[in-house]
Coordinates of C-alpha atoms in Angstrom, one line a residue:
M1065 CA 114.4 68.0 63.2
A1066 CA 116.6 70.7 61.8
K1067 CA 113.6 72.4 60.3
S1068 CA 111.7 72.4 63.6
E1069 CA 114.7 73.9 65.4
E1070 CA 115.0 76.6 62.7
Q1071 CA 111.3 77.4 63.2
K1072 CA 111.7 77.5 66.9
S1073 CA 114.7 79.8 66.5
K1074 CA 112.8 82.1 64.2
G1075 CA 109.9 82.0 66.7
C1076 CA 112.2 83.2 69.6
C1077 CA 113.7 85.9 67.4
G1078 CA 110.3 86.9 66.1
S1079 CA 108.9 87.2 69.7
F1080 CA 111.8 89.5 70.6
V1081 CA 111.4 91.6 67.6
N1082 CA 107.6 91.8 68.2
Y1083 CA 108.2 92.9 71.8
F1084 CA 110.8 95.6 71.0
T1085 CA 108.6 97.0 68.2
S1086 CA 105.3 96.8 70.2
A1087 CA 103.4 99.9 71.4
K1088 CA 104.0 98.8 75.0
F1089 CA 107.8 98.8 74.7
L1090 CA 107.8 102.0 72.7
M1091 CA 105.8 103.7 75.5
Y1092 CA 108.4 102.5 78.0
L1093 CA 111.3 103.8 75.9
G1094 CA 109.6 107.2 75.4
H1095 CA 108.7 107.4 79.1
S1096 CA 112.3 106.6 80.0
L1097 CA 113.7 109.4 77.9
S1098 CA 111.1 111.9 79.1
T1099 CA 111.6 111.0 82.8
W1100 CA 115.4 111.1 82.5
G1101 CA 115.2 114.6 81.1
D1102 CA 112.7 115.7 83.7
R1103 CA 114.7 114.4 86.6
M1104 CA 117.9 116.0 85.3
W1105 CA 116.1 119.3 84.9
H1106 CA 114.3 119.3 88.3
F1107 CA 117.5 118.5 90.1
A1108 CA 119.7 121.0 88.2
V1109 CA 117.3 124.0 88.2
S1110 CA 117.3 124.2 92.0
L1111 CA 121.1 124.2 92.1
F1112 CA 121.3 126.8 89.3
L1113 CA 119.0 129.1 91.3
V1114 CA 121.0 128.6 94.5
E1115 CA 124.2 129.3 92.6
L1116 CA 122.8 132.4 91.0
Y1117 CA 121.5 134.0 94.1
G1118 CA 124.6 133.8 96.2
N1119 CA 124.1 130.4 97.9
S1120 CA 120.7 131.4 99.1
L1121 CA 117.6 129.2 98.9
L1122 CA 115.3 132.2 98.2
L1123 CA 115.0 131.7 94.5
T1124 CA 114.6 128.0 94.9
A1125 CA 111.8 128.6 97.4
V1126 CA 110.1 131.0 95.1
Y1127 CA 110.3 128.6 92.2
G1128 CA 108.9 125.8 94.3
L1129 CA 106.0 128.0 95.5
V1130 CA 105.2 129.1 91.9
V1131 CA 105.3 125.5 90.6
A1132 CA 103.1 124.2 93.3
G1133 CA 100.6 127.1 93.1
S1134 CA 100.4 126.8 89.3
V1135 CA 99.5 123.1 89.3
L1136 CA 97.1 123.7 92.2
L1137 CA 95.2 126.4 90.3
L1138 CA 95.6 125.1 86.7
G1139 CA 95.5 121.3 87.2
A1140 CA 91.8 121.0 86.4
I1141 CA 92.1 123.4 83.4
I1142 CA 95.1 121.4 82.0
G1143 CA 93.1 118.1 82.4
D1144 CA 90.1 119.6 80.7
W1145 CA 92.3 120.6 77.8
V1146 CA 93.6 117.1 77.6
D1147 CA 90.0 115.8 77.5
K1148 CA 88.7 118.1 74.8
N1149 CA 91.4 117.6 72.2
P1150 CA 92.6 114.7 70.1
R1151 CA 95.2 112.5 71.9
L1152 CA 98.0 112.9 69.4
R1153 CA 97.7 116.7 69.2
V1154 CA 97.7 116.9 73.0
A1155 CA 100.8 114.6 73.4
Q1156 CA 102.7 116.4 70.6
T1157 CA 101.9 119.9 71.9
S1158 CA 102.8 119.2 75.5
L1159 CA 106.0 117.4 74.5
I1160 CA 107.2 120.3 72.3
V1161 CA 106.3 123.0 74.8
Q1162 CA 108.0 121.1 77.6
N1163 CA 111.2 120.5 75.8
A1164 CA 111.3 123.8 74.1
S1165 CA 110.9 125.6 77.5
V1166 CA 113.7 123.7 79.0
I1167 CA 116.0 124.4 76.0
V1168 CA 115.2 128.2 76.2
C1169 CA 115.6 128.2 80.0
G1170 CA 118.9 126.4 79.7
I1171 CA 120.2 128.9 77.2
L1172 CA 119.1 131.8 79.3
L1173 CA 120.8 130.4 82.4
M1174 CA 124.0 129.9 80.4
L1175 CA 123.9 133.6 79.4
V1176 CA 123.2 134.7 83.0
F1177 CA 126.1 132.6 84.3
L1178 CA 128.5 134.0 81.7
F1179 CA 127.5 137.7 82.0
K1180 CA 126.2 137.9 85.6
T1181 CA 128.6 140.6 86.6
Q1182 CA 127.7 142.8 83.6
L1183 CA 123.9 142.2 84.1
L1184 CA 124.3 143.1 87.8
S1185 CA 125.8 146.5 86.9
M1186 CA 123.1 147.4 84.4
Y1187 CA 120.0 149.3 85.4
Q1188 CA 120.9 148.9 89.1
G1189 CA 120.6 145.1 88.9
W1190 CA 117.0 145.1 87.6
L1191 CA 118.0 143.5 84.3
L1192 CA 119.4 140.5 86.3
T1193 CA 116.2 140.4 88.4
T1194 CA 114.2 140.3 85.2
C1195 CA 116.3 137.4 84.0
Y1196 CA 115.5 135.6 87.3
I1197 CA 111.8 136.2 86.7
F1198 CA 112.0 134.9 83.1
V1199 CA 113.9 131.7 84.3
I1200 CA 111.3 130.9 86.9
T1201 CA 108.4 131.6 84.5
I1202 CA 109.8 129.5 81.7
A1203 CA 110.7 126.7 84.1
N1204 CA 107.1 126.8 85.4
I1205 CA 105.7 126.5 81.9
A1206 CA 107.9 123.5 81.4
N1207 CA 106.6 121.9 84.6
L1208 CA 102.9 122.6 83.5
A1209 CA 103.6 121.0 80.1
S1210 CA 105.2 118.0 81.9
T1211 CA 102.0 117.7 84.0
A1212 CA 100.0 117.6 80.8
T1213 CA 102.3 115.0 79.3
A1214 CA 102.0 112.8 82.4
I1215 CA 98.2 113.0 82.4
T1216 CA 98.1 112.2 78.7
I1217 CA 100.5 109.3 78.6
Q1218 CA 100.4 107.8 82.1
R1219 CA 96.7 108.2 82.7
D1220 CA 95.1 107.9 79.3
W1221 CA 97.3 106.4 76.6
I1222 CA 98.5 103.6 78.8
V1223 CA 94.8 102.6 79.5
V1224 CA 94.0 102.5 75.8
V1225 CA 97.2 100.5 74.9
A1226 CA 96.4 97.9 77.6
G1227 CA 92.8 97.6 76.3
E1228 CA 90.5 95.6 78.5
D1229 CA 93.3 93.5 80.0
R1230 CA 93.5 94.6 83.7
S1231 CA 96.6 92.5 84.3
K1232 CA 98.4 94.1 81.4
L1233 CA 97.4 97.5 82.7
A1234 CA 98.7 96.7 86.2
D1235 CA 102.0 95.4 84.7
M1236 CA 102.4 98.5 82.6
N1237 CA 101.7 100.8 85.6
A1238 CA 104.3 98.9 87.7
T1239 CA 106.9 99.1 85.0
V1240 CA 106.4 102.8 84.5
R1241 CA 106.9 103.3 88.3
R1242 CA 110.1 101.2 88.2
I1243 CA 111.4 103.4 85.5
D1244 CA 110.6 106.4 87.6
Q1245 CA 112.5 104.9 90.6
L1246 CA 115.6 104.2 88.6
T1247 CA 115.7 107.5 86.8
N1248 CA 115.1 109.4 90.0
I1249 CA 118.4 108.1 91.3
L1250 CA 120.6 107.8 88.2
A1251 CA 119.6 111.0 86.3
P1252 CA 120.6 113.4 89.2
M1253 CA 123.9 111.5 89.6
A1254 CA 124.7 111.9 85.9
V1255 CA 124.0 115.6 85.7
G1256 CA 125.6 116.2 89.1
Q1257 CA 128.9 114.6 87.9
I1258 CA 128.8 116.8 84.8
M1259 CA 128.3 119.9 86.9
T1260 CA 130.9 118.9 89.5
F1261 CA 133.7 118.1 87.1
G1262 CA 132.6 120.8 84.6
S1263 CA 130.7 123.9 85.5
P1264 CA 127.1 125.1 85.8
V1265 CA 127.4 126.5 82.2
I1266 CA 128.4 123.1 80.9
G1267 CA 125.5 121.6 82.9
C1268 CA 123.0 124.0 81.3
G1269 CA 124.4 123.3 77.9
F1270 CA 124.2 119.5 78.4
I1271 CA 120.6 119.6 79.6
A1272 CA 119.5 121.9 76.7
G1273 CA 121.2 119.6 74.2
W1274 CA 119.7 116.5 75.8
N1275 CA 116.2 117.9 75.5
L1276 CA 116.8 119.0 71.9
V1277 CA 117.8 115.5 70.8
S1278 CA 115.3 113.8 73.1
M1279 CA 112.4 115.8 71.8
G1280 CA 112.8 114.4 68.3
V1281 CA 113.2 110.8 69.5
E1282 CA 110.2 111.1 71.8
Y1283 CA 108.1 112.7 69.1
L1284 CA 108.9 109.8 66.7
L1285 CA 108.1 107.2 69.5
L1286 CA 104.7 108.9 70.2
W1287 CA 103.8 108.7 66.5
K1288 CA 104.8 105.0 66.3
V1289 CA 102.7 104.2 69.4
Y1290 CA 99.8 106.1 67.8
Q1291 CA 100.1 104.1 64.6
K1292 CA 100.3 100.8 66.3
T1293 CA 97.2 101.5 68.5
P1294 CA 94.2 102.3 66.4
A1295 CA 92.0 102.9 69.5
L1296 CA 94.0 106.0 70.3
A1297 CA 92.4 107.7 67.2
M1298 CA 89.0 107.3 68.8
K1299 CA 88.0 109.6 71.7
Y1300 CA 84.9 110.5 73.5
I1301 CA 84.2 114.0 74.7
K1302 CA 81.6 115.8 76.7
K1303 CA 79.0 117.8 74.9
D1304 CA 78.5 121.3 76.3
D1305 CA 74.8 121.7 75.7
D1306 CA 73.7 118.7 77.6
Q1307 CA 75.3 115.8 79.6
E1308 CA 75.5 113.3 76.7
L1309 CA 78.8 111.9 75.6
K1310 CA 79.5 112.1 72.0
Q1311 CA 82.2 110.6 69.9
L1312 CA 84.5 113.0 68.2
N1313 CA 83.7 113.6 64.5
I1314 CA 85.4 111.0 62.4
Q1315 CA 86.2 112.0 58.8
V1316 CA 87.1 109.1 56.5
I1317 CA 89.2 110.0 53.5
D1318 CA 89.9 107.5 50.8
T1319 CA 93.6 107.9 50.1
S1320 CA 93.6 105.3 47.3
S1321 CA 91.6 107.6 45.1
N1322 CA 93.3 109.6 42.4
N1323 CA 92.5 113.0 43.8
N1324 CA 95.2 115.1 45.4
E1325 CA 93.4 115.6 48.7
K1326 CA 95.8 115.2 51.6
P1327 CA 94.8 113.9 54.9
P1328 CA 95.0 116.4 57.8
E1329 CA 97.8 116.4 60.2
D1330 CA 95.8 114.5 62.9
A1331 CA 94.9 111.7 60.5
F1332 CA 95.4 108.1 61.5
L1333 CA 96.3 105.9 58.6
M1334 CA 94.6 102.5 58.3
G1335 CA 95.1 100.7 55.0
N1336 CA 93.9 103.0 52.3
K1337 CA 91.8 105.0 54.7
A1338 CA 92.8 108.0 56.8
I1339 CA 90.6 108.5 59.8
A1340 CA 90.9 112.2 60.9
V1341 CA 89.8 113.4 64.4
I1342 CA 88.2 116.8 64.0
E1343 CA 86.8 118.9 66.8
P1344 CA 83.2 120.2 66.4
P1345 CA 83.2 123.9 65.8
K1346 CA 82.3 126.0 68.8
E1347 CA 81.2 129.5 69.0
S1348 CA 81.0 131.4 72.3
S1349 CA 80.7 135.0 73.4
C1350 CA 83.6 137.0 74.8
G1351 CA 82.1 136.8 78.3
E1352 CA 81.9 133.0 78.1
K1353 CA 85.5 132.8 76.9
I1354 CA 86.6 134.9 79.9
S1355 CA 84.6 132.9 82.4
E1356 CA 85.4 129.5 80.9
P1357 CA 88.6 128.8 82.9
F1358 CA 86.8 129.6 86.2
R1359 CA 83.9 127.3 85.2
T1360 CA 86.3 124.6 84.2
F1361 CA 88.0 124.9 87.6
R1362 CA 84.7 124.7 89.5
D1363 CA 83.3 121.9 87.3
G1364 CA 86.5 119.9 87.6
W1365 CA 86.5 119.9 91.4
V1366 CA 82.8 119.1 91.5
A1367 CA 83.3 116.2 89.1
Y1368 CA 86.2 115.0 91.2
Y1369 CA 84.0 115.0 94.3
N1370 CA 81.2 113.1 92.5
Q1371 CA 83.5 110.3 91.4
S1372 CA 83.2 106.9 93.0
I1373 CA 87.0 106.9 93.7
F1374 CA 86.9 110.3 95.5
W1375 CA 87.9 108.9 98.9
A1376 CA 90.6 106.7 97.4
G1377 CA 92.1 109.8 95.6
M1378 CA 91.9 111.9 98.8
G1379 CA 93.7 109.1 100.7
L1380 CA 96.5 109.3 98.2
A1381 CA 96.7 113.1 98.4
F1382 CA 97.0 113.0 102.2
L1383 CA 100.2 110.9 101.9
Y1384 CA 101.9 114.0 100.5
M1385 CA 101.6 115.7 103.8
T1386 CA 104.7 114.2 105.3
V1387 CA 108.4 114.9 106.0
L1388 CA 109.1 111.1 105.9
G1389 CA 110.7 111.0 102.4
F1390 CA 114.2 111.5 100.9
D1391 CA 113.8 115.2 100.2
C1392 CA 115.9 118.1 101.3
I1393 CA 114.1 118.3 104.6
T1394 CA 114.8 114.8 105.7
T1395 CA 118.4 115.0 104.3
G1396 CA 119.0 118.2 106.3
Y1397 CA 117.8 116.6 109.5
A1398 CA 120.0 113.6 108.8
Y1399 CA 123.0 116.0 108.6
T1400 CA 122.2 117.5 112.0
Q1401 CA 122.2 114.0 113.5
G1402 CA 125.7 113.2 112.2
L1403 CA 125.0 111.1 109.1
S1404 CA 127.5 111.5 106.3
G1405 CA 127.0 111.8 102.6
S1406 CA 128.2 108.3 102.0
V1407 CA 125.7 106.8 104.5
L1408 CA 122.9 108.9 102.9
S1409 CA 123.8 107.6 99.5
I1410 CA 123.4 104.0 100.7
L1411 CA 120.1 104.9 102.4
M1412 CA 118.8 106.5 99.2
G1413 CA 119.8 103.5 97.2
A1414 CA 118.0 101.2 99.7
S1415 CA 114.9 103.4 99.4
A1416 CA 114.9 103.0 95.6
I1417 CA 115.2 99.2 95.9
S1418 CA 112.4 99.3 98.5
G1419 CA 110.2 101.2 96.0
I1420 CA 110.9 98.7 93.2
M1421 CA 109.9 95.9 95.6
G1422 CA 106.7 97.8 96.2
T1423 CA 105.9 97.7 92.4
V1424 CA 106.6 93.9 92.4
A1425 CA 104.4 93.5 95.5
F1426 CA 101.6 95.4 93.8
T1427 CA 101.4 93.1 90.8
W1428 CA 101.5 90.0 93.0
L1429 CA 98.9 91.2 95.5
R1430 CA 96.5 92.4 92.7
K1431 CA 96.5 88.9 91.2
K1432 CA 96.0 87.2 94.5
C1433 CA 93.7 89.5 96.3
G1434 CA 92.2 91.9 93.8
L1435 CA 92.9 95.6 93.3
I1436 CA 90.9 97.1 96.2
R1437 CA 92.2 94.7 98.8
T1438 CA 95.7 95.4 97.5
G1439 CA 95.4 99.1 98.5
F1440 CA 94.1 98.1 101.9
I1441 CA 97.0 95.7 102.5
S1442 CA 99.5 98.2 101.2
G1443 CA 98.1 100.8 103.6
I1444 CA 98.5 98.5 106.6
A1445 CA 102.1 97.7 105.5
Q1446 CA 103.0 101.3 105.2
L1447 CA 101.5 102.3 108.6
S1448 CA 103.2 99.3 110.3
S1449 CA 106.5 100.4 109.0
L1450 CA 106.0 104.0 110.0
I1451 CA 105.6 102.9 113.7
F1452 CA 109.4 102.7 113.7
C1453 CA 109.5 106.5 112.8
V1454 CA 107.2 107.3 115.7
V1455 CA 109.3 105.2 118.1
S1456 CA 112.4 107.0 116.9
V1457 CA 111.1 110.3 118.3
F1458 CA 111.4 108.9 121.8
M1459 CA 114.7 106.9 121.4
P1460 CA 118.1 108.0 122.7
G1461 CA 119.6 110.6 120.4
S1462 CA 116.3 112.2 119.5
P1463 CA 116.6 116.0 119.7
L1464 CA 112.9 116.4 120.5
D1465 CA 112.4 119.4 122.9
L1466 CA 109.1 121.2 122.7
T1467 CA 110.3 123.8 125.2
V1468 CA 112.6 125.3 122.5
S1469 CA 110.8 127.9 120.4
P1470 CA 111.2 127.1 116.7
F1471 CA 112.1 130.8 115.9
D1472 CA 114.5 131.6 118.7
D1473 CA 117.6 130.7 116.9
I1474 CA 116.5 132.4 113.6
G1475 CA 115.4 135.5 115.3
T1476 CA 118.6 135.8 117.3
R1477 CA 120.7 135.5 114.2
F1478 CA 118.6 138.0 112.4
L1479 CA 118.9 140.6 115.1
E1480 CA 122.6 140.1 115.5
G1481 CA 123.1 140.6 111.7
E1482 CA 124.3 137.0 111.1
P1483 CA 123.3 135.3 107.8
L1484 CA 120.4 132.9 108.0
P1485 CA 121.2 129.2 107.6
T1486 CA 121.5 128.2 104.0
M1487 CA 122.6 125.0 102.2
S1488 CA 125.6 125.6 100.0
P1489 CA 125.4 124.2 96.5
E1490 CA 128.3 121.9 97.3
V1491 CA 126.5 120.3 100.2
Y1492 CA 123.2 120.1 98.2
L1493 CA 124.9 118.8 95.2
T1494 CA 126.8 116.2 97.2
T1495 CA 123.7 115.0 99.0
N1496 CA 121.6 114.6 95.9
M1497 CA 124.3 113.0 93.8
Q1498 CA 125.0 110.5 96.6
N1499 CA 128.7 110.9 96.3
L1500 CA 130.9 109.0 98.8
T1501 CA 132.3 112.2 100.2
V1502 CA 130.5 115.2 101.8
N1503 CA 131.6 118.8 102.0
S1504 CA 132.6 119.8 105.4
T1505 CA 130.1 122.7 105.4
S1506 CA 127.1 121.8 107.5
L1507 CA 123.5 122.4 106.5
L1508 CA 123.1 124.7 109.5
N1509 CA 126.5 126.3 109.3
D1510 CA 127.1 124.9 112.8
S1511 CA 130.5 123.5 113.6
D1512 CA 129.4 122.3 117.0
V1513 CA 127.4 119.3 115.8
S1514 CA 128.7 116.5 117.9
T1515 CA 129.8 113.3 116.2
S1516 CA 129.0 111.4 119.4
V1517 CA 125.2 111.8 119.1
P1518 CA 123.6 108.4 119.5
L1519 CA 122.4 107.0 116.2
I1520 CA 119.6 104.9 117.6
S1521 CA 116.9 107.4 116.9
V1522 CA 117.9 108.3 113.4
S1523 CA 118.4 104.6 112.6
F1524 CA 114.9 103.8 113.6
L1525 CA 113.7 106.8 111.6
F1526 CA 115.3 105.7 108.3
A1527 CA 114.5 102.1 108.9
G1528 CA 110.8 103.1 109.0
V1529 CA 111.0 105.4 106.0
I1530 CA 112.8 102.8 103.8
A1531 CA 110.5 99.9 104.8
A1532 CA 107.4 102.1 104.3
R1533 CA 108.3 102.6 100.6
V1534 CA 107.1 99.1 99.8
G1535 CA 103.6 99.9 101.0
L1536 CA 103.7 103.5 99.7
W1537 CA 104.4 102.6 96.1
S1538 CA 102.0 99.6 96.1
F1539 CA 99.3 101.9 97.4
D1540 CA 100.1 104.6 94.9
L1541 CA 99.8 102.1 92.0
T1542 CA 96.5 100.9 93.4
V1543 CA 94.9 104.3 93.5
T1544 CA 96.3 105.1 90.1
Q1545 CA 94.7 102.0 88.5
L1546 CA 91.5 102.6 90.3
I1547 CA 91.3 106.0 88.7
Q1548 CA 92.2 104.6 85.3
E1549 CA 89.5 101.9 85.6
N1550 CA 86.6 103.8 87.1
V1551 CA 86.8 107.3 85.5
I1552 CA 85.1 107.5 82.1
E1553 CA 87.2 108.4 79.2
S1554 CA 85.7 111.9 78.6
E1555 CA 86.7 112.9 82.2
R1556 CA 90.0 111.1 82.5
G1557 CA 92.1 114.2 82.0
I1558 CA 90.3 116.6 84.2
I1559 CA 89.9 114.2 87.1
N1560 CA 93.7 113.4 87.0
G1561 CA 94.4 117.1 86.8
V1562 CA 92.4 117.7 90.0
Q1563 CA 94.1 114.8 91.6
N1564 CA 97.5 116.4 90.9
S1565 CA 96.2 119.6 92.3
M1566 CA 95.2 117.9 95.5
N1567 CA 98.6 116.3 95.8
Y1568 CA 100.3 119.6 95.4
L1569 CA 98.0 121.2 97.9
L1570 CA 99.0 118.7 100.6
D1571 CA 102.6 119.0 99.6
L1572 CA 102.4 122.8 100.1
L1573 CA 100.9 122.3 103.5
H1574 CA 103.8 120.0 104.5
F1575 CA 106.3 122.8 103.6
I1576 CA 104.3 125.3 105.6
M1577 CA 104.4 122.8 108.5
V1578 CA 108.2 122.7 108.2
I1579 CA 108.4 126.5 108.1
L1580 CA 106.4 126.7 111.4
G1581 CA 108.8 124.2 113.0
P1582 CA 112.2 124.5 111.2
N1583 CA 114.6 123.5 114.0
P1584 CA 115.7 119.9 114.7
E1585 CA 114.1 120.0 118.2
A1586 CA 110.7 120.2 116.5
F1587 CA 111.3 117.5 113.9
G1588 CA 110.0 114.7 116.1
L1589 CA 106.6 116.6 116.3
L1590 CA 106.6 116.9 112.5
V1591 CA 107.2 113.1 112.3
I1592 CA 104.1 112.4 114.5
I1593 CA 102.0 114.9 112.5
S1594 CA 103.1 113.2 109.3
V1595 CA 102.3 109.7 110.4
S1596 CA 98.9 111.1 111.6
F1597 CA 98.1 112.4 108.1
V1598 CA 99.2 109.2 106.5
A1599 CA 96.9 107.3 108.9
I1600 CA 94.0 109.7 108.0
G1601 CA 94.7 109.0 104.3
H1602 CA 94.5 105.3 104.7
I1603 CA 91.3 105.7 106.8
M1604 CA 89.8 107.5 103.8
Y1605 CA 90.8 104.7 101.5
F1606 CA 89.3 102.2 104.0
R1607 CA 86.0 104.0 103.7
Y1608 CA 86.2 103.6 99.9
A1609 CA 87.1 100.0 100.1
Y1610 CA 84.5 99.1 102.7
T1611 CA 81.8 100.9 100.6
H1612 CA 82.7 98.8 97.6
L1613 CA 83.4 95.4 99.2
G1614 CA 81.8 95.6 102.6
K1615 CA 82.6 92.7 104.9
K1616 CA 84.2 90.9 101.9
L1617 CA 87.1 93.3 102.4
F1618 CA 88.3 91.0 105.3
A1619 CA 87.5 87.8 103.5
C1620 CA 90.2 85.5 102.1
C1621 CA 92.1 86.9 99.2
S1622 CA 90.3 86.4 96.0
P1623 CA 90.4 88.8 93.1
E1624 CA 87.2 90.9 92.7
H1625 CA 86.0 90.9 89.2
K1626 CA 85.2 94.2 87.7
T1627 CA 85.0 95.1 84.0
V1628 CA 86.9 98.1 82.8
P1629 CA 84.5 100.6 81.1
T1630 CA 85.6 100.5 77.5
E1631 CA 82.9 102.9 76.3
P1632 CA 81.3 105.7 78.3
P1633 CA 77.6 105.4 78.8
Q1634 CA 75.4 107.8 76.9
G1635 CA 73.7 110.4 79.0
D1636 CA 75.5 109.6 82.2
S1637 CA 74.0 111.8 84.9
S1638 CA 77.2 111.8 86.9
V1639 CA 78.9 113.9 84.4
V1640 CA 79.2 117.6 85.4

């Protein structure tokens, strides 16, 4: 009896040890560290730029435009680079470039904060302007490297680690999204507290130090995952001469022999054998090298259009054309309606919980109804919730007034020499850190905002936004897994790169929409336009779902059985 209890105890302990040393858990840990650093940096860099440029949003706007435009233009090229290189090399390179860029940018920002006065007086301020350009450029490189890391790990490695188990893939996708939700709230709060009770210089130093330490740990975790998953050493690429798919050259080196030959850096050790992934040599003319990025851009978008999941991916992209999210736009509108920082902190916490519920709903619905039906049901749930947002436009307290020109107030202030409305770093910091107090400075620098404005309209608005997060994240996970399952391995990177470009394109359009209607009186119209784009996105997904399931889409929930392509077909005519 005692022996059986001892074996049972060892079995429990062994299962715990096996889980915490498994490739799946190591991927979660590495993603947590990477996401935490990303969220801290993305939150802090905007505040740093606001602080540097005299409490103006100009540098922040330029940074946002550069980042969005870079991913839009280079997304396909980044994805193609991911496809054409060994997995370990891609992951290591993007990791080092990303963290090194943040470290360099953090050090540069520290120097600018410390010597801003001296830099401003040198060369009539051009040296300081040059520093601004370097900061934005290096930060953009960090974002592009982060995009490559996300495509590599979240769209490729996770599929290989899950193997042919679709349920395991769904669970891993959902867990990754939960990590994203938690770090999106906690990381800005942590760095915000450091900056509040310390200084921007201390904040820069902390982020640079975090990335330096995190880079080494993440590098080790990547290597461990690579060792524990032999399939990651095998990769299929597209051959340039024709449309056949060829396996990467595999060089097997006998490490048990007595010779002193060392395996290459990209070697994967298996017993006494080292399997090295070697790229086939390529020779091309100078003209071909110059035109290659343009051909890659064109071929990537053509390949994306020819995918079976094209309409599903387009549906997800259209969801980015919205003001109904907890970003600076919605937060600014909330301030004009009299909501305090403490209330917004509670609402943002509720939004995070709602998003986590969406990941749970995704795993349950996928098992009960199948993957494609899950996206359809999630879309209906999101649109049903957004009805509250449309209703809020016509409720008491709504500032909707289409007779007010969106540029009257701004033009008047400009002509009279008054400063344009800006968000001070204290207000911005307080909002994003979700502190329980809020700076008395208003987003619009308007002291006449009445505290007696009815809260019925804004209550309906945020009720709809928070409730819609369940359907939104469930739908996002659905499309993500559809792309993972239906895109062949040799095109996984470039298709996801184009998908990121589409997302950024619609995100850019939503900012342009806000620029055309910046005043609170036009926000109701922006809400209606946003819901319309979300509806169009789900109509696109409905077309995809109906094409694949037909009338079975409306049948009783039963999982559709579809095998995950484990090896790309040779000579697939769909490859561009």
